[in-house]
mmCIF file of C-alpha atoms and ligand atoms in Angstrom:
data_model
loop_
_atom_site.group_PDB
_atom_site.id
_atom_site.type_symbol
_atom_site.label_atom_id
_atom_site.label_comp_id
_atom_site.label_asym_id
_atom_site.label_seq_id
_atom_site.Cartn_x
_atom_site.Cartn_y
_atom_site.Cartn_z
ATOM 1 C CA UNK Q 1 -9.863 -2.462 -15.347
ATOM 2 C CA UNK Q 2 -12.608 -0.551 -13.577
ATOM 3 C CA UNK Q 3 -12.117 3.158 -12.926
ATOM 4 C CA UNK Q 4 -14.271 5.003 -10.395
ATOM 5 C CA UNK Q 5 -13.816 8.755 -10.625
ATOM 6 C CA UNK Q 6 -14.714 10.667 -7.495
ATOM 7 C CA UNK Q 7 -14.963 14.370 -6.645
ATOM 8 C CA UNK Q 8 -12.478 14.645 -3.820
ATOM 9 C CA UNK Q 9 -10.366 12.825 -1.234
ATOM 10 C CA UNK Q 10 -13.359 12.187 1.054
ATOM 11 C CA UNK Q 11 -15.423 10.590 -1.707
ATOM 12 C CA UNK Q 12 -12.432 8.552 -2.909
ATOM 13 C CA UNK Q 13 -11.861 7.341 0.646
ATOM 14 C CA UNK Q 14 -15.506 6.365 1.055
ATOM 15 C CA UNK Q 15 -15.811 4.532 -2.278
ATOM 16 C CA UNK Q 16 -12.537 2.660 -1.766
ATOM 17 C CA UNK Q 17 -13.455 1.804 1.831
ATOM 18 C CA UNK Q 18 -16.756 0.307 0.616
ATOM 19 C CA UNK Q 19 -14.822 -1.968 -1.737
ATOM 20 C CA UNK Q 20 -12.458 -3.098 1.002
ATOM 21 C CA UNK Q 21 -15.346 -3.536 3.459
ATOM 22 C CA UNK Q 22 -17.167 -5.708 0.906
ATOM 23 C CA UNK Q 23 -14.062 -7.899 0.703
ATOM 24 C CA UNK Q 24 -14.034 -8.241 4.504
ATOM 25 C CA UNK Q 25 -17.744 -9.103 4.630
ATOM 26 C CA UNK Q 26 -17.475 -11.630 1.802
ATOM 27 C CA UNK Q 27 -14.393 -13.291 3.306
ATOM 28 C CA UNK Q 28 -14.019 -12.563 7.032
ATOM 29 C CA UNK Q 29 -10.562 -14.180 7.127
ATOM 30 C CA UNK Q 30 -9.331 -12.394 3.993
ATOM 31 C CA UNK Q 31 -5.664 -11.546 3.508
ATOM 32 C CA UNK Q 32 -5.507 -7.791 2.940
ATOM 33 C CA UNK Q 33 -2.449 -6.231 1.346
ATOM 34 C CA UNK Q 34 -2.162 -2.791 2.928
ATOM 35 C CA UNK Q 35 -0.422 0.475 2.117
ATOM 36 C CA UNK Q 36 0.707 3.533 4.054
ATOM 37 C CA UNK Q 37 1.044 7.182 3.002
ATOM 38 C CA UNK Q 38 -1.535 9.962 2.750
ATOM 39 C CA UNK Q 39 -3.825 8.198 0.298
ATOM 40 C CA UNK Q 40 -5.267 5.442 2.528
ATOM 41 C CA UNK Q 41 -5.749 7.440 5.760
ATOM 42 C CA UNK Q 42 -9.359 8.409 4.956
ATOM 43 C CA UNK Q 43 -10.148 4.886 3.790
ATOM 44 C CA UNK Q 44 -8.818 3.485 7.097
ATOM 45 C CA UNK Q 45 -10.868 6.049 9.042
ATOM 46 C CA UNK Q 46 -14.026 4.738 7.353
ATOM 47 C CA UNK Q 47 -13.127 1.124 8.151
ATOM 48 C CA UNK Q 48 -12.522 2.112 11.787
ATOM 49 C CA UNK Q 49 -15.928 3.827 11.930
ATOM 50 C CA UNK Q 50 -17.719 0.759 10.569
ATOM 51 C CA UNK Q 51 -15.803 -1.480 12.967
ATOM 52 C CA UNK Q 52 -16.872 0.740 15.878
ATOM 53 C CA UNK Q 53 -20.502 0.585 14.636
ATOM 54 C CA UNK Q 54 -20.311 -3.177 14.705
ATOM 55 C CA UNK Q 55 -20.756 -3.413 10.929
ATOM 56 C CA UNK Q 56 -17.266 -4.708 10.132
ATOM 57 C CA UNK Q 57 -15.371 -7.442 11.937
ATOM 58 C CA UNK Q 58 -11.589 -7.692 11.692
ATOM 59 C CA UNK Q 59 -11.158 -10.541 14.179
ATOM 60 C CA UNK Q 60 -10.147 -13.107 11.556
ATOM 61 C CA UNK Q 61 -8.515 -10.722 9.050
ATOM 62 C CA UNK Q 62 -4.859 -11.256 8.131
ATOM 63 C CA UNK Q 63 -2.751 -8.482 6.636
ATOM 64 C CA UNK Q 64 0.529 -7.980 4.844
ATOM 65 C CA UNK Q 65 1.898 -4.507 4.289
ATOM 66 C CA UNK Q 66 3.719 -3.460 1.185
ATOM 67 C CA UNK Q 67 6.863 -1.955 2.618
ATOM 68 C CA UNK Q 68 9.000 -0.632 5.432
ATOM 69 C CA UNK Q 69 11.936 1.769 5.661
ATOM 70 C CA UNK Q 70 15.318 0.148 6.281
ATOM 71 C CA UNK Q 71 16.759 0.917 9.687
ATOM 72 C CA UNK Q 72 13.463 1.788 11.428
ATOM 73 C CA UNK Q 73 11.817 -0.492 13.956
ATOM 74 C CA UNK Q 74 8.104 -0.520 14.732
ATOM 75 C CA UNK Q 75 8.466 1.827 17.712
ATOM 76 C CA UNK Q 76 9.878 4.591 15.517
ATOM 77 C CA UNK Q 77 7.003 6.939 14.745
ATOM 78 C CA UNK Q 78 8.172 7.268 11.128
ATOM 79 C CA UNK Q 79 8.060 3.526 10.544
ATOM 80 C CA UNK Q 80 5.295 2.022 8.487
ATOM 81 C CA UNK Q 81 4.533 -0.463 11.298
ATOM 82 C CA UNK Q 82 3.875 2.534 13.561
ATOM 83 C CA UNK Q 83 1.717 4.139 10.853
ATOM 84 C CA UNK Q 84 -0.404 1.005 10.514
ATOM 85 C CA UNK Q 85 -0.781 0.600 14.282
ATOM 86 C CA UNK Q 86 -1.909 4.187 14.758
ATOM 87 C CA UNK Q 87 -4.133 4.548 11.671
ATOM 88 C CA UNK Q 88 -5.762 1.123 11.667
ATOM 89 C CA UNK Q 89 -4.585 -1.821 13.776
ATOM 90 C CA UNK Q 90 -4.884 -0.190 17.234
ATOM 91 C CA UNK Q 91 -8.336 1.118 16.320
ATOM 92 C CA UNK Q 92 -10.085 -2.079 15.156
ATOM 93 C CA UNK Q 93 -10.518 -5.603 16.538
ATOM 94 C CA UNK Q 94 -7.761 -7.119 14.428
ATOM 95 C CA UNK Q 95 -5.433 -9.641 16.088
ATOM 96 C CA UNK Q 96 -2.025 -7.914 15.915
ATOM 97 C CA UNK Q 97 -0.391 -11.338 15.568
ATOM 98 C CA UNK Q 98 -2.123 -11.568 12.188
ATOM 99 C CA UNK Q 99 -0.658 -8.301 10.892
ATOM 100 C CA UNK Q 100 2.594 -8.313 8.991
ATOM 101 C CA UNK Q 101 4.978 -5.574 7.879
ATOM 102 C CA UNK Q 102 8.448 -6.270 6.418
ATOM 103 C CA UNK Q 103 11.168 -6.050 9.063
ATOM 104 C CA UNK Q 104 13.081 -2.808 8.508
ATOM 105 C CA UNK Q 105 15.720 -3.875 10.988
ATOM 106 C CA UNK Q 106 16.481 -7.280 9.450
ATOM 107 C CA UNK Q 107 20.141 -8.288 9.705
ATOM 108 C CA UNK Q 108 19.915 -9.929 6.283
ATOM 109 C CA UNK Q 109 17.489 -8.234 3.882
ATOM 110 C CA UNK Q 110 17.714 -10.999 1.266
ATOM 111 C CA UNK Q 111 16.603 -13.493 3.919
ATOM 112 C CA UNK Q 112 13.884 -11.086 5.053
ATOM 113 C CA UNK Q 113 12.605 -10.807 1.464
ATOM 114 C CA UNK Q 114 12.467 -14.587 1.125
ATOM 115 C CA UNK Q 115 10.738 -14.904 4.510
ATOM 116 C CA UNK Q 116 8.130 -12.314 3.507
ATOM 117 C CA UNK Q 117 7.337 -13.983 0.183
ATOM 118 C CA UNK Q 118 7.049 -17.372 1.908
ATOM 119 C CA UNK Q 119 4.745 -15.807 4.475
ATOM 120 C CA UNK Q 120 2.454 -14.423 1.749
ATOM 121 C CA UNK Q 121 2.387 -17.832 0.073
ATOM 122 C CA UNK Q 122 1.672 -19.594 3.391
ATOM 123 C CA UNK Q 123 -1.328 -17.296 3.926
ATOM 124 C CA UNK Q 124 -2.694 -18.471 0.582
ATOM 125 C CA UNK Q 125 -1.826 -15.240 -1.250
ATOM 126 C CA UNK Q 126 -3.374 -11.789 -1.005
ATOM 127 C CA UNK Q 127 -7.127 -11.440 -1.552
ATOM 128 C CA UNK Q 128 -7.113 -7.675 -2.040
ATOM 129 C CA UNK Q 129 -4.064 -5.435 -2.393
ATOM 130 C CA UNK Q 130 -4.489 -1.743 -1.670
ATOM 131 C CA UNK Q 131 -2.056 0.573 -3.466
ATOM 132 C CA UNK Q 132 -1.231 4.239 -3.668
ATOM 133 C CA UNK Q 133 0.919 5.545 -6.498
ATOM 134 C CA UNK Q 134 4.110 7.568 -6.127
ATOM 135 C CA UNK Q 135 4.948 10.673 -8.184
ATOM 136 C CA UNK Q 136 7.358 8.557 -10.267
ATOM 137 C CA UNK Q 137 4.844 5.734 -10.760
ATOM 138 C CA UNK Q 138 6.124 3.553 -7.945
ATOM 139 C CA UNK Q 139 3.853 1.071 -6.205
ATOM 140 C CA UNK Q 140 5.014 -0.253 -2.884
ATOM 141 C CA UNK Q 141 8.560 1.005 -3.191
ATOM 142 C CA UNK Q 142 9.116 -0.559 -6.600
ATOM 143 C CA UNK Q 143 10.902 2.391 -8.135
ATOM 144 C CA UNK Q 144 11.420 3.068 -11.871
ATOM 145 C CA UNK Q 145 14.119 0.715 -13.152
ATOM 146 C CA UNK Q 146 15.275 -1.205 -16.212
ATOM 147 C CA UNK Q 147 13.395 -4.300 -15.087
ATOM 148 C CA UNK Q 148 10.585 -5.359 -12.783
ATOM 149 C CA UNK Q 149 11.645 -7.144 -9.606
ATOM 150 C CA UNK Q 150 9.391 -10.035 -8.686
ATOM 151 C CA UNK Q 151 10.391 -10.783 -5.093
ATOM 152 C CA UNK Q 152 10.356 -8.746 -1.890
ATOM 153 C CA UNK Q 153 13.642 -6.848 -1.979
ATOM 154 C CA UNK Q 154 15.597 -3.807 -0.819
ATOM 155 C CA UNK Q 155 15.445 -0.684 -2.963
ATOM 156 C CA UNK Q 156 17.301 2.593 -3.062
ATOM 157 C CA UNK Q 157 14.609 5.232 -2.893
ATOM 158 C CA UNK Q 158 14.325 7.568 -5.844
ATOM 159 C CA UNK Q 159 15.181 11.242 -5.119
ATOM 160 C CA UNK Q 160 11.565 12.177 -6.002
ATOM 161 C CA UNK Q 161 10.291 9.644 -3.439
ATOM 162 C CA UNK Q 162 12.640 11.009 -0.763
ATOM 163 C CA UNK Q 163 11.419 14.501 -1.561
ATOM 164 C CA UNK Q 164 7.746 13.463 -1.554
ATOM 165 C CA UNK Q 165 8.107 11.634 1.775
ATOM 166 C CA UNK Q 166 10.177 14.372 3.444
ATOM 167 C CA UNK Q 167 6.886 15.924 4.583
ATOM 168 C CA UNK Q 168 6.611 13.184 7.206
ATOM 169 C CA UNK Q 169 10.161 13.813 8.548
ATOM 170 C CA UNK Q 170 11.975 16.780 10.102
ATOM 171 C CA UNK Q 171 13.869 17.213 6.821
ATOM 172 C CA UNK Q 172 14.665 15.356 3.590
ATOM 173 C CA UNK Q 173 17.994 14.336 5.160
ATOM 174 C CA UNK Q 174 16.105 12.304 7.750
ATOM 175 C CA UNK Q 175 14.248 10.180 5.170
ATOM 176 C CA UNK Q 176 15.817 6.705 5.054
ATOM 177 C CA UNK Q 177 17.541 6.062 1.714
ATOM 178 C CA UNK Q 178 16.419 2.468 1.433
ATOM 179 C CA UNK Q 179 13.291 0.418 2.003
ATOM 180 C CA UNK Q 180 12.205 -3.202 1.890
ATOM 181 C CA UNK Q 181 9.296 -3.630 -0.492
ATOM 182 C CA UNK Q 182 7.047 -6.351 -1.722
ATOM 183 C CA UNK Q 183 8.005 -7.033 -5.321
ATOM 184 C CA UNK Q 184 5.864 -6.808 -8.423
ATOM 185 C CA UNK Q 185 5.240 -10.576 -8.213
ATOM 186 C CA UNK Q 186 3.607 -10.216 -4.804
ATOM 187 C CA UNK Q 187 1.458 -7.311 -5.968
ATOM 188 C CA UNK Q 188 0.455 -8.863 -9.283
ATOM 189 C CA UNK Q 189 -0.266 -12.154 -7.503
ATOM 190 C CA UNK Q 190 -3.048 -10.538 -5.441
ATOM 191 C CA UNK Q 191 -6.492 -11.746 -6.481
ATOM 192 C CA UNK Q 192 -7.812 -8.173 -6.566
ATOM 193 C CA UNK Q 193 -5.967 -4.854 -6.691
ATOM 194 C CA UNK Q 194 -7.463 -1.576 -5.447
ATOM 195 C CA UNK Q 195 -5.472 1.487 -6.513
ATOM 196 C CA UNK Q 196 -6.315 4.872 -5.028
ATOM 197 C CA UNK Q 197 -4.998 8.278 -6.069
ATOM 198 C CA UNK Q 198 -6.035 11.818 -5.287
ATOM 199 C CA UNK Q 199 -4.882 15.316 -6.118
ATOM 200 C CA UNK Q 200 -4.050 17.024 -9.402
ATOM 201 C CA UNK Q 201 -0.370 16.140 -8.936
ATOM 202 C CA UNK Q 202 -1.241 12.451 -9.456
ATOM 203 C CA UNK Q 203 -3.241 12.971 -12.683
ATOM 204 C CA UNK Q 204 -0.406 12.715 -15.188
ATOM 205 C CA UNK Q 205 1.346 9.741 -13.615
ATOM 206 C CA UNK Q 206 -1.955 7.916 -13.170
ATOM 207 C CA UNK Q 207 -2.795 8.380 -16.865
ATOM 208 C CA UNK Q 208 0.683 7.163 -17.832
ATOM 209 C CA UNK Q 209 0.342 4.144 -15.583
ATOM 210 C CA UNK Q 210 -3.117 3.148 -16.779
ATOM 211 C CA UNK Q 211 -2.935 4.035 -20.463
ATOM 212 C CA UNK Q 212 0.738 4.422 -21.364
ATOM 213 C CA UNK Q 213 3.269 1.777 -22.378
ATOM 214 C CA UNK Q 214 3.831 -1.056 -19.915
ATOM 215 C CA UNK Q 215 7.372 -0.419 -18.773
ATOM 216 C CA UNK Q 216 9.474 -0.818 -15.608
ATOM 217 C CA UNK Q 217 10.188 2.895 -15.951
ATOM 218 C CA UNK Q 218 6.602 3.348 -14.731
ATOM 219 C CA UNK Q 219 6.215 0.387 -12.360
ATOM 220 C CA UNK Q 220 2.464 0.906 -11.872
ATOM 221 C CA UNK Q 221 1.958 0.393 -15.626
ATOM 222 C CA UNK Q 222 2.245 -3.375 -15.029
ATOM 223 C CA UNK Q 223 -1.147 -3.157 -13.309
ATOM 224 C CA UNK Q 224 -2.697 -2.866 -16.788
ATOM 225 C CA UNK Q 225 -2.119 -6.625 -17.008
ATOM 226 C CA UNK Q 226 -3.848 -7.414 -13.718
ATOM 227 C CA UNK Q 227 -7.120 -9.284 -14.297
ATOM 228 C CA UNK Q 228 -9.022 -7.571 -11.452
ATOM 229 C CA UNK Q 229 -7.883 -3.968 -11.036
ATOM 230 C CA UNK Q 230 -10.150 -1.269 -9.585
ATOM 231 C CA UNK Q 231 -8.937 2.325 -9.559
ATOM 232 C CA UNK Q 232 -10.666 4.880 -7.342
ATOM 233 C CA UNK Q 233 -9.356 8.343 -8.058
ATOM 234 C CA UNK Q 234 -9.992 12.024 -7.453
ATOM 235 C CA UNK Q 235 -7.439 13.698 -9.686
ATOM 236 C CA UNK Q 236 -9.496 16.250 -11.666
HETATM 237 C C1 F6R U 1 3.180 3.144 0.897
HETATM 238 C C2 F6R U 1 3.589 2.864 -0.467
HETATM 239 C C3 F6R U 1 3.778 3.947 -1.468
HETATM 240 C C4 F6R U 1 2.684 5.002 -1.448
HETATM 241 C C5 F6R U 1 2.968 6.069 -2.491
HETATM 242 C C6 F6R U 1 1.928 7.166 -2.488
HETATM 243 O O1 F6R U 1 3.103 1.953 1.657
HETATM 244 O O2 F6R U 1 3.811 1.743 -0.759
HETATM 245 O O3 F6R U 1 3.841 3.360 -2.734
HETATM 246 O O4 F6R U 1 1.442 4.400 -1.710
HETATM 247 O O5 F6R U 1 4.226 6.626 -2.246
HETATM 248 O O6 F6R U 1 2.010 7.848 -1.273
HETATM 249 P P1 F6R U 1 0.927 8.931 -0.854
HETATM 250 O O7 F6R U 1 -0.342 8.175 -0.629
HETATM 251 O O8 F6R U 1 1.463 9.497 0.438
HETATM 252 O O9 F6R U 1 0.845 9.910 -1.958
#
């Protein structure tokens, strides 16, 4: 595990963006596992800037996102597809056909989970998975539980996750109660994992995840077993 401590959100975003940009330069058709939320916005802004400069080419990049809210389609401005389009995909020269987000409107979520895992396998697996960490230690939407779930699956969101994500909605009541998320197998199967975290509120959970017991009660703790984990944080 490599930990890069940074001073603030801007520095975290720059250092993490450099790591992702290096992946893109080294493998122009890399499969990037992408995340939404507040943490990666600055990172994406840097990638957009370097794409505009002509320093970074997304034309052959493939992507798979971690998760999507159940019941929201990509046109809904609270959906994670919409987030990705507005923060990254519409702003760089990526082929939208090569970008993938779980289908929040699937008629059969078990079938959607199987489809998503097969898709990841058919792409040859994920080269670099970007992660944020939730206040309860979730990654993707793998919430604290009695066991780790390997496959892409539907989860009931934890009350703390609903509360944390209410800031993006009119009220907590509007936050969907369920999401489809890549499972721990998909995340742990990535060749490299890049975890970013900023803000004092993430300090305790990050320490638990990286140095505490490996337990499904803190899903991110499983990352301790990943052979190529880089953490870029600004939590002091
Ligand atoms: C988002 C995701 C979540 C977030 C986490 C942290 O696709 O999978 O696990 O990374 O909830 O969110 P922020 O960055 O908003 O603190």
